Amino acid sequence: GSQVGTSLEKYWLEGKRMPIMNSVDLFGLRRIIDNPASNFLYLNGEKPCRDSVVKAIKKGNVIAACGFDVLDITCNDKLPGEEIARSDKARIHMTAGMGAGYGNIRELCIYGDDKMICSQTVGKSEIDIDIDLENVAAEKFIRVELLGDDERMVAVTTPYYIV
């Protein structure tokens, strides 16, 4: 679910960095067939292999998700886990799609540190939008959450760290 108020968010607020990852505790065939949990990794054109996947995770180029088939979220053209320049403006680009049978994206939320700086009702299964933010007062990071109709269906970016 949402990371608001969690120990991970508090860790980020202390200025520490850690990628967010998703996992599931299903076992056997059910884990393969009925598993909405996923992690979207940015390999930056590299061939998918152990080394490129580990590199992406270490850099924090990860979006943890449940119920999504498509996710691409950038802030000022930077990937999750990367640094963005301190500014009172930011542009978030989002392409997202829920998996078949998982409903719609109910809401998108953008956080500056622990404060919500933007929230929009979505109400459809796919989006491809740019959001221009003004007067961003964040000091440490910006991050994005997409919430599905079902509270278990969520996508959370690793923060975009402000320098």
mmCIF file of N, CA, C and O in Angstrom, residues 125-161:
data_model
loop_
_atom_site.group_PDB
_atom_site.id
_atom_site.type_symbol
_atom_site.label_atom_id
_atom_site.label_comp_id
_atom_site.label_asym_id
_atom_site.label_seq_id
_atom_site.Cartn_x
_atom_site.Cartn_y
_atom_site.Cartn_z
ATOM 1 N N SER A 125 -8.008 2.767 -16.648
ATOM 2 C CA SER A 125 -6.974 1.735 -16.490
ATOM 3 C C SER A 125 -5.621 2.124 -17.063
ATOM 4 O O SER A 125 -4.614 1.506 -16.745
ATOM 5 N N GLU A 126 -5.579 3.169 -17.915
ATOM 6 C CA GLU A 126 -4.310 3.593 -18.522
ATOM 7 C C GLU A 126 -4.188 5.109 -18.501
ATOM 8 O O GLU A 126 -5.179 5.822 -18.656
ATOM 9 N N ILE A 127 -2.956 5.586 -18.327
ATOM 10 C CA ILE A 127 -2.682 7.023 -18.420
ATOM 11 C C ILE A 127 -1.356 7.242 -19.143
ATOM 12 O O ILE A 127 -0.464 6.393 -19.110
ATOM 13 N N ASP A 128 -1.256 8.377 -19.778
ATOM 14 C CA ASP A 128 -0.006 8.836 -20.386
ATOM 15 C C ASP A 128 -0.053 10.356 -20.304
ATOM 16 O O ASP A 128 -0.666 11.002 -21.151
ATOM 17 N N ILE A 129 0.528 10.916 -19.246
ATOM 18 C CA ILE A 129 0.372 12.345 -18.970
ATOM 19 C C ILE A 129 1.668 12.978 -18.486
ATOM 20 O O ILE A 129 2.570 12.297 -18.001
ATOM 21 N N ASP A 130 1.715 14.296 -18.624
ATOM 22 C CA ASP A 130 2.754 15.120 -18.014
ATOM 23 C C ASP A 130 2.068 16.016 -17.000
ATOM 24 O O ASP A 130 1.008 16.580 -17.276
ATOM 25 N N ILE A 131 2.696 16.151 -15.838
ATOM 26 C CA ILE A 131 2.183 17.038 -14.795
ATOM 27 C C ILE A 131 3.284 18.030 -14.464
ATOM 28 O O ILE A 131 4.377 17.640 -14.048
ATOM 29 N N ASP A 132 2.990 19.313 -14.668
ATOM 30 C CA ASP A 132 3.935 20.373 -14.321
ATOM 31 C C ASP A 132 3.592 20.897 -12.942
ATOM 32 O O ASP A 132 2.467 21.352 -12.702
ATOM 33 N N LEU A 133 4.555 20.824 -12.038
ATOM 34 C CA LEU A 133 4.365 21.269 -10.662
ATOM 35 C C LEU A 133 5.047 22.605 -10.455
ATOM 36 O O LEU A 133 6.176 22.816 -10.897
ATOM 37 N N GLU A 134 4.372 23.493 -9.767
ATOM 38 C CA GLU A 134 4.913 24.811 -9.410
ATOM 39 C C GLU A 134 5.035 24.889 -7.891
ATOM 40 O O GLU A 134 4.308 24.221 -7.169
ATOM 41 N N ASN A 135 5.938 25.704 -7.395
ATOM 42 C CA ASN A 135 6.093 25.948 -5.954
ATOM 43 C C ASN A 135 6.366 24.665 -5.161
ATOM 44 O O ASN A 135 5.788 24.438 -4.115
ATOM 45 N N VAL A 136 7.240 23.823 -5.687
ATOM 46 C CA VAL A 136 7.624 22.595 -4.996
ATOM 47 C C VAL A 136 8.549 22.971 -3.842
ATOM 48 O O VAL A 136 9.618 23.522 -4.058
ATOM 49 N N ALA A 137 8.131 22.666 -2.630
ATOM 50 C CA ALA A 137 8.903 23.051 -1.450
ATOM 51 C C ALA A 137 9.693 21.877 -0.861
ATOM 52 O O ALA A 137 10.136 21.946 0.266
ATOM 53 N N ALA A 138 9.874 20.828 -1.608
ATOM 54 C CA ALA A 138 10.578 19.647 -1.102
ATOM 55 C C ALA A 138 12.063 19.946 -0.892
ATOM 56 O O ALA A 138 12.678 20.664 -1.666
ATOM 57 N N GLU A 139 12.620 19.351 0.146
ATOM 58 C CA GLU A 139 14.038 19.521 0.467
ATOM 59 C C GLU A 139 14.865 18.278 0.167
ATOM 60 O O GLU A 139 16.039 18.373 -0.158
ATOM 61 N N LYS A 140 14.260 17.097 0.306
ATOM 62 C CA LYS A 140 15.029 15.854 0.202
ATOM 63 C C LYS A 140 14.667 15.011 -1.016
ATOM 64 O O LYS A 140 15.540 14.439 -1.642
ATOM 65 N N PHE A 141 13.377 14.918 -1.358
ATOM 66 C CA PHE A 141 12.987 14.063 -2.480
ATOM 67 C C PHE A 141 11.577 14.367 -2.965
ATOM 68 O O PHE A 141 10.788 14.997 -2.280
ATOM 69 N N ILE A 142 11.318 13.873 -4.167
ATOM 70 C CA ILE A 142 9.974 13.825 -4.737
ATOM 71 C C ILE A 142 9.731 12.364 -5.066
ATOM 72 O O ILE A 142 10.637 11.656 -5.508
ATOM 73 N N ARG A 143 8.517 11.893 -4.838
ATOM 74 C CA ARG A 143 8.175 10.512 -5.195
ATOM 75 C C ARG A 143 6.727 10.454 -5.654
ATOM 76 O O ARG A 143 5.946 11.367 -5.389
ATOM 77 N N VAL A 144 6.389 9.381 -6.350
ATOM 78 C CA VAL A 144 5.062 9.235 -6.943
ATOM 79 C C VAL A 144 4.433 7.923 -6.492
ATOM 80 O O VAL A 144 5.118 6.902 -6.397
ATOM 81 N N GLU A 145 3.130 7.976 -6.218
ATOM 82 C CA GLU A 145 2.344 6.784 -5.941
ATOM 83 C C GLU A 145 1.126 6.770 -6.854
ATOM 84 O O GLU A 145 0.495 7.811 -7.051
ATOM 85 N N LEU A 146 0.815 5.626 -7.409
ATOM 86 C CA LEU A 146 -0.426 5.413 -8.140
ATOM 87 C C LEU A 146 -1.234 4.399 -7.347
ATOM 88 O O LEU A 146 -0.713 3.340 -6.974
ATOM 89 N N LEU A 147 -2.491 4.719 -7.086
ATOM 90 C CA LEU A 147 -3.348 3.869 -6.266
ATOM 91 C C LEU A 147 -4.459 3.301 -7.123
ATOM 92 O O LEU A 147 -5.134 4.036 -7.848
ATOM 93 N N GLY A 148 -4.678 1.984 -7.013
ATOM 94 C CA GLY A 148 -5.734 1.330 -7.769
ATOM 95 C C GLY A 148 -7.056 1.345 -7.029
ATOM 96 O O GLY A 148 -7.138 1.743 -5.864
ATOM 97 N N ASP A 149 -8.107 0.880 -7.720
ATOM 98 C CA ASP A 149 -9.418 0.748 -7.088
ATOM 99 C C ASP A 149 -9.339 -0.150 -5.858
ATOM 100 O O ASP A 149 -9.918 0.140 -4.826
ATOM 101 N N ASP A 150 -8.608 -1.228 -5.981
ATOM 102 C CA ASP A 150 -8.359 -2.150 -4.874
ATOM 103 C C ASP A 150 -7.144 -1.610 -4.118
ATOM 104 O O ASP A 150 -6.099 -1.349 -4.717
ATOM 105 N N GLU A 151 -7.252 -1.433 -2.819
ATOM 106 C CA GLU A 151 -6.166 -0.811 -2.036
ATOM 107 C C GLU A 151 -4.848 -1.569 -2.121
ATOM 108 O O GLU A 151 -3.789 -1.008 -1.832
ATOM 109 N N ARG A 152 -4.874 -2.830 -2.538
ATOM 110 C CA ARG A 152 -3.639 -3.607 -2.680
ATOM 111 C C ARG A 152 -2.922 -3.310 -3.989
ATOM 112 O O ARG A 152 -1.763 -3.661 -4.158
ATOM 113 N N MET A 153 -3.611 -2.695 -4.927
ATOM 114 C CA MET A 153 -3.032 -2.377 -6.232
ATOM 115 C C MET A 153 -2.420 -0.983 -6.174
ATOM 116 O O MET A 153 -3.129 0.020 -6.075
ATOM 117 N N VAL A 154 -1.103 -0.938 -6.181
ATOM 118 C CA VAL A 154 -0.382 0.313 -5.970
ATOM 119 C C VAL A 154 0.951 0.267 -6.712
ATOM 120 O O VAL A 154 1.498 -0.808 -6.946
ATOM 121 N N ALA A 155 1.435 1.432 -7.100
ATOM 122 C CA ALA A 155 2.786 1.565 -7.653
ATOM 123 C C ALA A 155 3.472 2.693 -6.902
ATOM 124 O O ALA A 155 2.869 3.748 -6.667
ATOM 125 N N VAL A 156 4.719 2.475 -6.511
ATOM 126 C CA VAL A 156 5.488 3.454 -5.742
ATOM 127 C C VAL A 156 6.880 3.575 -6.335
ATOM 128 O O VAL A 156 7.586 2.576 -6.465
ATOM 129 N N THR A 157 7.281 4.794 -6.686
ATOM 130 C CA THR A 157 8.635 4.984 -7.207
ATOM 131 C C THR A 157 9.637 5.047 -6.054
ATOM 132 O O THR A 157 9.310 5.492 -4.956
ATOM 133 N N THR A 158 10.858 4.632 -6.338
ATOM 134 C CA THR A 158 11.970 5.031 -5.486
ATOM 135 C C THR A 158 12.045 6.556 -5.645
ATOM 136 O O THR A 158 11.783 7.077 -6.726
ATOM 137 N N PRO A 159 12.375 7.313 -4.591
ATOM 138 C CA PRO A 159 12.376 8.776 -4.721
ATOM 139 C C PRO A 159 13.359 9.305 -5.767
ATOM 140 O O PRO A 159 14.354 8.654 -6.088
ATOM 141 N N TYR A 160 13.056 10.480 -6.242
ATOM 142 C CA TYR A 160 13.970 11.304 -7.057
ATOM 143 C C TYR A 160 14.612 12.222 -6.020
ATOM 144 O O TYR A 160 13.928 13.059 -5.418
ATOM 145 N N TYR A 161 15.903 12.053 -5.768
ATOM 146 C CA TYR A 161 16.584 12.749 -4.673
ATOM 147 C C TYR A 161 17.001 14.153 -5.086
ATOM 148 O O TYR A 161 17.629 14.352 -6.132
#
